[in-house]
Coordinates of C-alpha atoms and ligand atoms in Angstrom, one line a residue:
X1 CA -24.9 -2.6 21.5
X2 CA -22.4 -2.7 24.6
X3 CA -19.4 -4.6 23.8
X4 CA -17.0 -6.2 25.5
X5 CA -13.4 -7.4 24.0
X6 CA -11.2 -8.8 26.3
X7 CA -7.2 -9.2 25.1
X8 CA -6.0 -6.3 22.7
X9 CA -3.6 -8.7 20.3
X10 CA -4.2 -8.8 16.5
X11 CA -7.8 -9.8 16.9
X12 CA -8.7 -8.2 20.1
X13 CA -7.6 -5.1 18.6
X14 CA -9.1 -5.0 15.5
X15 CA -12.6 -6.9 16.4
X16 CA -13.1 -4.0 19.4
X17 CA -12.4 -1.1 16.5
X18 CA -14.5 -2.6 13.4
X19 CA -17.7 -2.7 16.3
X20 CA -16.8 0.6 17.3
X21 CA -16.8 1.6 14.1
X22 CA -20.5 0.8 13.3
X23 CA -21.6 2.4 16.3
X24 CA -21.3 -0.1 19.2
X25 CA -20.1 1.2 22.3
X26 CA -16.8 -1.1 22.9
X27 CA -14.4 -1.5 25.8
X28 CA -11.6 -3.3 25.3
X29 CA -9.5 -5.1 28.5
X30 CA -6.1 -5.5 28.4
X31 CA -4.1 -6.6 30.9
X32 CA -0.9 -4.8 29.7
X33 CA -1.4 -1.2 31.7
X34 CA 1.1 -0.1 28.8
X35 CA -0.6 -1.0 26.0
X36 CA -3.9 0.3 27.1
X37 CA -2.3 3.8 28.1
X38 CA -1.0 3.7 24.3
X39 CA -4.0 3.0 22.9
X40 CA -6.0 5.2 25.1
X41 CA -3.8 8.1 23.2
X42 CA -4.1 7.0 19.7
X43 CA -0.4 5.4 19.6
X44 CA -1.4 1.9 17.5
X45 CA 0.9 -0.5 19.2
X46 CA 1.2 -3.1 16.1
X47 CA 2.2 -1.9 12.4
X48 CA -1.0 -2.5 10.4
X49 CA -2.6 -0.5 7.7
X50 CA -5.1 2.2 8.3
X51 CA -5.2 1.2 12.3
X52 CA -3.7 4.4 13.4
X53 CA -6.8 6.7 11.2
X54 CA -9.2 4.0 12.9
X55 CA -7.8 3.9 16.2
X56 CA -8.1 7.8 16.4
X57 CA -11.5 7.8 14.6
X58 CA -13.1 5.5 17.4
X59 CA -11.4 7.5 19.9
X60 CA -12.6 10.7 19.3
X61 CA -16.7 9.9 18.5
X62 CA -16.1 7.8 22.0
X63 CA -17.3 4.4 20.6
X64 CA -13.9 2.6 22.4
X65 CA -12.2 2.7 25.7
X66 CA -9.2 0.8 26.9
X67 CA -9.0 -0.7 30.2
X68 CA -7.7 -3.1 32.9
X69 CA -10.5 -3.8 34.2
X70 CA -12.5 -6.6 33.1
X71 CA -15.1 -6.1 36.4
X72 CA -16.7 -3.0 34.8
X73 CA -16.3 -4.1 31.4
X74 CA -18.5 -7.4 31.8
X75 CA -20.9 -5.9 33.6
X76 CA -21.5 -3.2 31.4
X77 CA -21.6 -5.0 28.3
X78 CA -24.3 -7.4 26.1
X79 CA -21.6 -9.3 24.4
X80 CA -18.3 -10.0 25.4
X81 CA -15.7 -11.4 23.7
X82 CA -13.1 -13.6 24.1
X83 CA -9.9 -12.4 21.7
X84 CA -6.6 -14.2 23.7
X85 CA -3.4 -16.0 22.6
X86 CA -3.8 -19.8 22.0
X87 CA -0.3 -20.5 22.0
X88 CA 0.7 -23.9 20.6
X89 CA 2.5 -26.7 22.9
X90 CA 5.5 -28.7 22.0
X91 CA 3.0 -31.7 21.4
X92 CA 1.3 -29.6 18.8
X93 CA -1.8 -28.9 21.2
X94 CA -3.6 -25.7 21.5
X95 CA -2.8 -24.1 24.5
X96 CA -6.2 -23.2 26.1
X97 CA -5.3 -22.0 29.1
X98 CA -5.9 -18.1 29.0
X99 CA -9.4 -18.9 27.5
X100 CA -9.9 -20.7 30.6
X101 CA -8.3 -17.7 32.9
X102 CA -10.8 -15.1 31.0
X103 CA -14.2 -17.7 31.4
X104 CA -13.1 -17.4 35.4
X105 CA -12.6 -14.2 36.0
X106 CA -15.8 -13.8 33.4
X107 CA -17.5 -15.8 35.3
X108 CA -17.1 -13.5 38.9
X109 CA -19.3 -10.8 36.8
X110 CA -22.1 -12.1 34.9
X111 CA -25.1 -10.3 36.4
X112 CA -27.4 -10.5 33.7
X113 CA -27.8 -12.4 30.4
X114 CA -25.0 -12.0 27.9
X115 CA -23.6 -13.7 25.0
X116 CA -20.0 -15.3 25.6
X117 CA -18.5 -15.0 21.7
X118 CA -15.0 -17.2 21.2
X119 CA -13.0 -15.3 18.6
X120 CA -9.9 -17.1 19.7
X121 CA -8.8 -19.8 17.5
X122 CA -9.6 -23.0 19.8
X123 CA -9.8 -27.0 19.4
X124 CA -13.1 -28.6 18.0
X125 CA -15.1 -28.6 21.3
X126 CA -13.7 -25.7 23.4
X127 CA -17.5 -24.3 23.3
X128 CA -18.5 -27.2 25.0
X129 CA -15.6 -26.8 27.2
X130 CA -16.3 -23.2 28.2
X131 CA -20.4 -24.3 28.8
X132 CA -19.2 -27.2 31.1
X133 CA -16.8 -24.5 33.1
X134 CA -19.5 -21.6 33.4
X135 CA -21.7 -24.1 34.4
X136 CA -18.9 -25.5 37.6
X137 CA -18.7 -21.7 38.1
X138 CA -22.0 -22.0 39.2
X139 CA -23.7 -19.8 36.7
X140 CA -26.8 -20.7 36.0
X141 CA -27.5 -21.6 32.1
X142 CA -30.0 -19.0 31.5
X143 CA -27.6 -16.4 32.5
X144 CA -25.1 -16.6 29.3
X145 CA -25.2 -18.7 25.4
X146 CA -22.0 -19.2 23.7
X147 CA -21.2 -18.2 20.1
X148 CA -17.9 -19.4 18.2
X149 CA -17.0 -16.9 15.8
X150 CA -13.9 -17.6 14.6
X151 CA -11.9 -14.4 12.7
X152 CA -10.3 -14.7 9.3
X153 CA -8.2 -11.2 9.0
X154 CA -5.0 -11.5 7.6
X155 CA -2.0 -9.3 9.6
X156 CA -1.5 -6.2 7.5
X157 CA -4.9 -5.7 5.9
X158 CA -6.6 -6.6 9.3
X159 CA -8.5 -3.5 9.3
X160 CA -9.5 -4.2 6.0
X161 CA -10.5 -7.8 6.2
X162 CA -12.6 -7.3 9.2
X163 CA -14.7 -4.8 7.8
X164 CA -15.0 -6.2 4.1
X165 CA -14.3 -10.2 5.0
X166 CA -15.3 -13.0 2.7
X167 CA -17.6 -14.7 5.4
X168 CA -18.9 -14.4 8.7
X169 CA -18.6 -17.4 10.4
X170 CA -20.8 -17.8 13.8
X171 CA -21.8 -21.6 15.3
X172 CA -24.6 -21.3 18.0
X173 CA -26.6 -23.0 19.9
X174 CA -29.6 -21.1 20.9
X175 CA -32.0 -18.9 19.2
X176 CA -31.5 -15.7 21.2
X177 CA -28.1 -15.6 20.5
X178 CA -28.2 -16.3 17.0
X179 CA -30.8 -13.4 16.8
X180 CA -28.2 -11.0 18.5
X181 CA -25.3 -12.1 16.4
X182 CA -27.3 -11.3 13.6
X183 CA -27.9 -8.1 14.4
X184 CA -24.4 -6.9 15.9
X185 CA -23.3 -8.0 12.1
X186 CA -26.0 -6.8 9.9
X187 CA -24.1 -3.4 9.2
X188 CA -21.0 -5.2 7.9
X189 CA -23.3 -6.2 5.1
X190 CA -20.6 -9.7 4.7
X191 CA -22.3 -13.0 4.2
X192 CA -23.3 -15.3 7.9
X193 CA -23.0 -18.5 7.9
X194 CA -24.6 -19.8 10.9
X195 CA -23.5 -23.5 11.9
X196 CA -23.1 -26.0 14.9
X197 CA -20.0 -24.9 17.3
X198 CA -17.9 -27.6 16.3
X199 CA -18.4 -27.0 12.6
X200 CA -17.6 -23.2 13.4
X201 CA -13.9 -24.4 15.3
X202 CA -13.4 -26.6 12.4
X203 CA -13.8 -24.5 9.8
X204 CA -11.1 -21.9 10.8
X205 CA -8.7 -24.6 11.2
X206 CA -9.7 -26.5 7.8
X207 CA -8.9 -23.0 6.4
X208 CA -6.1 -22.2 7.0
X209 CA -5.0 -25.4 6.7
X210 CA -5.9 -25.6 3.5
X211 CA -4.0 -22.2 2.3
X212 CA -0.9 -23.3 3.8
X213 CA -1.2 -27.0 1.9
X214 CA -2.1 -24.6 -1.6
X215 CA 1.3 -22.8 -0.5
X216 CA 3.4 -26.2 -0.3
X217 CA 1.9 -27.6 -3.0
X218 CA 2.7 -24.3 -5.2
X219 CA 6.6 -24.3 -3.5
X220 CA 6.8 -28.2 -4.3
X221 CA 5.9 -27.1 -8.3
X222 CA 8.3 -24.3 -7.6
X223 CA 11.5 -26.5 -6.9
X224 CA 10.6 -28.8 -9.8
X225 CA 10.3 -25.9 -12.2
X226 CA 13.8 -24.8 -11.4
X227 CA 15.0 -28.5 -12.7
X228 CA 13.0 -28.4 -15.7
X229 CA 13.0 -25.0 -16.9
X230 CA 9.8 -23.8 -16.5
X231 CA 8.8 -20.3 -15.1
X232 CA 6.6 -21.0 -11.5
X233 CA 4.8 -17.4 -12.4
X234 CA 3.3 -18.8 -14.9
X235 CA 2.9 -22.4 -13.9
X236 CA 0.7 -20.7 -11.2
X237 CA -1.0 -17.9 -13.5
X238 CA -2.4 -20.5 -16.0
X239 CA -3.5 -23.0 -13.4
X240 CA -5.3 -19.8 -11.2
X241 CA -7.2 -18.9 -14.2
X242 CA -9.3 -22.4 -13.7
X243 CA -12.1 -20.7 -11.4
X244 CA -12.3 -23.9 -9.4
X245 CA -8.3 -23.2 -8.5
X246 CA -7.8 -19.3 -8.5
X247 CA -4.8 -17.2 -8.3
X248 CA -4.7 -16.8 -4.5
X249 CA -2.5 -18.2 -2.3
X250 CA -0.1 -19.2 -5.4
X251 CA 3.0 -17.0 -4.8
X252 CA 5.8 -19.6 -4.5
X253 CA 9.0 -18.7 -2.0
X254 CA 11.1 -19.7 1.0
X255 CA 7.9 -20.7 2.9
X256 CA 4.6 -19.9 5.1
X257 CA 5.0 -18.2 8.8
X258 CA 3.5 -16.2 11.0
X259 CA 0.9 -16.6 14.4
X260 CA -1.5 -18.8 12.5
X261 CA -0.2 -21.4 9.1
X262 CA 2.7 -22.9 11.4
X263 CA 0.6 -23.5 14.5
X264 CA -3.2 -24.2 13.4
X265 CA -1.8 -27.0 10.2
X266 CA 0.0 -28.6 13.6
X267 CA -3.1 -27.9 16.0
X268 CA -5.7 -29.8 13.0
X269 CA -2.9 -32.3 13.0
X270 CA -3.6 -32.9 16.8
X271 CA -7.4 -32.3 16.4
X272 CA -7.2 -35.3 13.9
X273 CA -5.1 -37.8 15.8
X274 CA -7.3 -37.3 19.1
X275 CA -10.0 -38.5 16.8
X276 CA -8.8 -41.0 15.3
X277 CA -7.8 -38.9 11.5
X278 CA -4.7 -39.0 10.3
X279 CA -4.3 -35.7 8.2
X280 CA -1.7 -36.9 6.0
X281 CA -2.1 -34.3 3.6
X282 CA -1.6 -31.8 6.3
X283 CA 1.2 -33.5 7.7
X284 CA 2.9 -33.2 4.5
X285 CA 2.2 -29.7 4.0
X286 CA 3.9 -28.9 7.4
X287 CA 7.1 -30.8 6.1
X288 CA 7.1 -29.5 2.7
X289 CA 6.9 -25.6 4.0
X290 CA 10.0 -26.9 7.4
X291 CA 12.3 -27.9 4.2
X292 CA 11.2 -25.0 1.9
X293 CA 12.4 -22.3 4.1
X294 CA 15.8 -23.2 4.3
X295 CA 16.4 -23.6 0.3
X296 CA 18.7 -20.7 0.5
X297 CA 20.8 -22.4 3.0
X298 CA 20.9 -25.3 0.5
X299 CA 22.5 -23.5 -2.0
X300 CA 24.7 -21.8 -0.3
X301 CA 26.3 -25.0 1.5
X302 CA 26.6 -26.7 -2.3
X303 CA 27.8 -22.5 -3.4
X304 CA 30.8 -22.3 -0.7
X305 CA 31.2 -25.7 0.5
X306 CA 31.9 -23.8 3.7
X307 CA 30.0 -20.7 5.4
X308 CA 32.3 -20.3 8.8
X309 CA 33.0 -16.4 8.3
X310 CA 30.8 -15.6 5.6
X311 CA 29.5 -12.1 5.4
X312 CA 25.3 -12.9 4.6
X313 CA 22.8 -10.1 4.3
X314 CA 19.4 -11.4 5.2
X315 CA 16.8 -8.7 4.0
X316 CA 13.3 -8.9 5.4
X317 CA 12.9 -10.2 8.9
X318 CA 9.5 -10.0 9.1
X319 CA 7.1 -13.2 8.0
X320 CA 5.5 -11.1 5.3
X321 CA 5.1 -7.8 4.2
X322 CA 2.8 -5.3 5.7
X323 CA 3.7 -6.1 9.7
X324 CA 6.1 -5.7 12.3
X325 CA 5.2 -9.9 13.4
X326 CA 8.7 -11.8 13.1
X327 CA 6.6 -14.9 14.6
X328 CA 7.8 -18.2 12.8
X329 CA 9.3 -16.0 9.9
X330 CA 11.6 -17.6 7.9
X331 CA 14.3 -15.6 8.0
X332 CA 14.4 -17.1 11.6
X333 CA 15.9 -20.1 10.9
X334 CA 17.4 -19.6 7.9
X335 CA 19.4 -17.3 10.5
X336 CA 19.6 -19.8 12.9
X337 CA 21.1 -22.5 10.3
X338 CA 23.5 -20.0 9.1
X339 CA 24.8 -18.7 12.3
X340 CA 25.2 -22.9 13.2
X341 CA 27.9 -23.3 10.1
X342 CA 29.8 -20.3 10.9
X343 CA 27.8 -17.3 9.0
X344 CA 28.0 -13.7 10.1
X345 CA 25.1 -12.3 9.8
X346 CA 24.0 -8.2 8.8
X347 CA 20.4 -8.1 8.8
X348 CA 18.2 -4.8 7.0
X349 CA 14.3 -4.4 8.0
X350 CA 12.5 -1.2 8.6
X351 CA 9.5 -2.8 10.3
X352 CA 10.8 -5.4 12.5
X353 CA 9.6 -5.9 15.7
X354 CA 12.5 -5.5 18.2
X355 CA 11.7 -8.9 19.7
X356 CA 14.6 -10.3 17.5
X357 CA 17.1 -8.4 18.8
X358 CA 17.1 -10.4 22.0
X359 CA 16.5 -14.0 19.4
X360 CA 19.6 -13.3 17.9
X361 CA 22.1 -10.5 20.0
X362 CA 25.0 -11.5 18.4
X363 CA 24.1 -10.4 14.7
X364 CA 24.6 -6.9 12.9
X365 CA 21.4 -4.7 12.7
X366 CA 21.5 -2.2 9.8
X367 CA 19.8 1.1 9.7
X368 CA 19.5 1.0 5.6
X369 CA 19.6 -1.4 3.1
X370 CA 23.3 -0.1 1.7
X371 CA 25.1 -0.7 5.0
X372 CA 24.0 -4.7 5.1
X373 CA 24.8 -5.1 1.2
X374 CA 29.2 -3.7 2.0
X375 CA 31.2 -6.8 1.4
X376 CA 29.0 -9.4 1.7
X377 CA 29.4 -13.0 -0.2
X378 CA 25.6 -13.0 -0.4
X379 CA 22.2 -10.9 -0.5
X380 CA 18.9 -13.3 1.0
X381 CA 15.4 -11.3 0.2
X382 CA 13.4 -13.1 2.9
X383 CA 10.2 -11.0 3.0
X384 CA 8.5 -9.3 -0.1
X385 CA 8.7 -5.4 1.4
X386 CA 8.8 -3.5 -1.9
X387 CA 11.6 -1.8 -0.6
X388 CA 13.3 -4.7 -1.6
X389 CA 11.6 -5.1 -5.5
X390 CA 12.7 -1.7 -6.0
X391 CA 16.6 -2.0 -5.1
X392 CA 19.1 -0.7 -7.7
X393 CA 20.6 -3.3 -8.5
X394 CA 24.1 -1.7 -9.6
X395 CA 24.7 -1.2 -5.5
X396 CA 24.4 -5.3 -5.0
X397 CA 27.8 -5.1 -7.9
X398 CA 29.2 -2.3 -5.9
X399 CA 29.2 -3.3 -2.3
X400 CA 29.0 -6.7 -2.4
X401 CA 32.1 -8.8 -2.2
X402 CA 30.6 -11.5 -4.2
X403 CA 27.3 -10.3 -5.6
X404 CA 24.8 -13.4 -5.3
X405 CA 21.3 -12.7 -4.3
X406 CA 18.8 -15.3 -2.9
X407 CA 15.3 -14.2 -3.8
X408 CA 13.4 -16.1 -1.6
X409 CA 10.2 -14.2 -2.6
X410 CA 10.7 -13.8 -5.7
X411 CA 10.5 -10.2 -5.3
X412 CA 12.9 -9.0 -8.4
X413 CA 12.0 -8.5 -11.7
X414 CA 14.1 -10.6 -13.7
X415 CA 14.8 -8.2 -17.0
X416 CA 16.4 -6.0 -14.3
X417 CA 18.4 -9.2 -12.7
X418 CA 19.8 -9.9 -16.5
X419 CA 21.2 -6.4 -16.5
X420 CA 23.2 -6.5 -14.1
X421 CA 26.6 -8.8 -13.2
X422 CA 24.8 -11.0 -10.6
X423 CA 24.7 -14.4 -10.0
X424 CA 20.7 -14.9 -8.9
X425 CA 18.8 -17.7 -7.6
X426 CA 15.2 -17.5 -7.2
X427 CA 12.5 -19.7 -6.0
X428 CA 11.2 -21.2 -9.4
X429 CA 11.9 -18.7 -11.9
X430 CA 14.8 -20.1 -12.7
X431 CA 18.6 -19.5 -11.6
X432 CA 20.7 -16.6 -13.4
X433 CA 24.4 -16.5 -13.8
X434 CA 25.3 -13.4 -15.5
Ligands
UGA1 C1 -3.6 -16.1 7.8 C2 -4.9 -16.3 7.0 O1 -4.6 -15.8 5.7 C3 -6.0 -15.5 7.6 O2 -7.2 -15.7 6.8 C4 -6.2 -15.9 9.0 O3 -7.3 -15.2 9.7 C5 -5.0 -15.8 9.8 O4 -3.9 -16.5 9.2 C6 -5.2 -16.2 11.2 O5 -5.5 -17.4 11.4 O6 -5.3 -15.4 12.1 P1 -1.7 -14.3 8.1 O7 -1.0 -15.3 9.0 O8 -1.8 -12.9 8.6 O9 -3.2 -14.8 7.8 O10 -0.9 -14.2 6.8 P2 -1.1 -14.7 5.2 O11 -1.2 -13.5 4.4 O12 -2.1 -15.7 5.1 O13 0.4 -15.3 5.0 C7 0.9 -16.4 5.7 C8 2.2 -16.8 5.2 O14 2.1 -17.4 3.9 C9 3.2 -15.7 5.0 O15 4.5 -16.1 5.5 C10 3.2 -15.4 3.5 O16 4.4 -14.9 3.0 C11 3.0 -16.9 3.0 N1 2.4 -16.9 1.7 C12 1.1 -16.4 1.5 C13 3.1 -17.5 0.6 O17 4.2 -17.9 0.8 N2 2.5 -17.6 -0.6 C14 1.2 -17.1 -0.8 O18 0.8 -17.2 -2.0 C15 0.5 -16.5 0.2

């Protein structure tokens, strides 16, 4: 089939390279002329595994193209999609407007049929919303259908989610273009679920809602277990073993981040308030993960009493392992609340996007792990890189001024921790003075 993908982000990106990859001819529109002269050359321009082998592979058999120009695209295509930011608004709402720019201009170059599929993540009734505006547009309503096909990849196995996902998740509303969606996703051999629209934009939302609230609730168990003694790992292990539970989505630390958690549990807050829902739960799960992720500055302040010019290494700016994204990381505002009481700050990871460097000017960017451990009061391991589970140890008692390490993920083995003269605090394995 001809494909369209318009906006080359996260999803863009990796929706316009699994099509490719089973044979569609895809053309993806970007606006940035930069990141479509990169791409055009095989330069990925995210970190994410296997994109570059991918990227290059779709190049060369000439299943994808990277453009500007959405005229040519359109026209050419049988399905376009819609892939673009849905940034979230201080009121918690879902910012819609770049859908709304792409239906526009979209709507300047429908010549034939084609089917319109929303693979942004958008409020309950933005397919409606999108009909209504084709419609003012002045298209007439056998020229397009519109498909809401939400996407579930995580960053860092994107490549790997899209091609091997759980579920396929596509609401509809006519015939024809349930027939074609069928068809475009027949080779991915992953389980449909065909649905009403609104059932489709609810159930991304009610997903990841519902991961983030497992993450709380597993963090909440996590705090406790430090007071009582108990060992989170295996709090967790035991209760993922009940089928009905399961292990995912159990690993306990400073805190959920990244483009999606933070802003959809807010957005299915809104969602629920503007009809009439109050998603308590939700609610809770949002405040839960806003405390959890600055524990380590908690026991530091009740540690030193006082932070103003202590040397802090935060390792691991990124929200998670596996990507450059520093988007509602942690580390963020654990930085943030540092740098408030006085802190200096040396910060160590390989990945980072550079984007922080302009968040945060004033702190010290190391090249290596070493140079942000030399006479610091304190070690923070903010993301689980395995970099970081595989540190000697015996350099945190030899550079350090005062060697206390903050494992917010829980990344250290703790027969190696005991080894070593180290004063270790963990999120719900229990707290080591040595
Ligand atoms: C998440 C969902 O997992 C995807 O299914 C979804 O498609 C995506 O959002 C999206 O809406 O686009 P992602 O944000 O890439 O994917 O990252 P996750 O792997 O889900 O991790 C999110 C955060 O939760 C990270 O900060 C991670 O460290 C944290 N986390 C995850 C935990 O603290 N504990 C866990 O057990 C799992």
């Amino acid at each position: 089939m001809n494909i369209c993908v318009i906006g080359a982000g996260y999803v863009g990106l990796i929706t316009s390279l699994g099509f490719a990859k089973h044979g569609n001819k895809v053309i993806c529109v970007e606006k940035d002329i930069e990141k479509v002269e990169k791409l055009n050359k095989g330069i990925p321009t995210i970190f994410e595994e296997n994109l570059e082998e991918l990227l290059n592979e779709c190049l060369i058999s000439n299943h994808i193209f990277f453009t500007k120009d959405i005229h040519h695209a359109v026209k050419s295509s049988d399905v376009i999609f819609i892939a673009v930011g849905t940034p979230e608004m201080d009121n918690w709402d879902v910012n819609i407007s770049q859908v709304t720019e792409v239906v526009n201009q979209i709507s300047y170059y429908l010549n034939e049929y084609k089917v319109i599929v929303n693979k942004s993540t958008v409020p309950v009734g933005t397919q409606k919303y999108v009909e209504k505006l084709l419609l003012e547009n002045g298209i007439s309503r056998d020229k397009f259908d519109i498909i809401s096909n939400p996407e579930f990849l995580r960053e860092g196995k994107a490549v790997h989610d899209f091609l091997n996902g759980d579920r396929i998740v596509v609401g509809y509303d006519s015939e024809k273009s349930k027939e074609i969606m069928e068809k475009l996703y027949e080779p991915f051999n992953i389980k449909l679920v065909f649905t009403q629209p609104e059932a489709a934009e609810l159930i991304k939302y009610a997903s990841n809602a519902f991961l983030a609230t497992k993450i709380s609730f597993i963090n909440e168990i996590a705090n406790l277990c430090n007071k009582v003694g108990a060992d989170v790992e295996t709090v967790a292990y035991a209760m993922g073993l009940d089928k009905r539970i399961s292990p995912e989505f159990m690993k306990a630390g400073i805190g959920f981040g990244g483009s999606c958690f933070p802003k959809d549990t807010k957005a299915l807050v809104r969602i629920g308030e503007k009809n009439g829902c109050d998603f308590k739960i939700v609610r809770s799960a949002i405040e839960v993960n806003e405390e959890q992720r600055l524990v380590p500055v908690r026991i530091l302040l009740e540690k030193f009493k006082e932070l103003k010019g202590k040397a802090m290494t935060i390792l691991g700016l990124t929200f998670k392992s596996g990507t450059n994204d520093i988007r509602e990381s942690p580390s963020l505002f654990i930085i943030k609340e540092l740098l408030r009481h006085g802190a200096i700050i040396k910060a160590y990871d390989s990945k980072a996007s550079n984007e922080i460097k302009s968040i945060f000017p004033d702190i010290t960017y190391c090249n290596n792990i070493i140079d942000s451990l030399v006479d610091s009061h304190c070690v923070i391991i903010c993301t689980d890189w395995e970099e970081f589970s595989a540190l000697d140890l015996s350099v945190l008692e030899e550079k350090m001024k005062s060697p206390i390490v903050i494992d917010g993920r829980n990344v250290l083995s703790l027969e190696e921790v005991k080894k070593y003269n180290l004063e270790y605090y963990s999120i719900g394995r229990g707290n080591y003075i040595n």
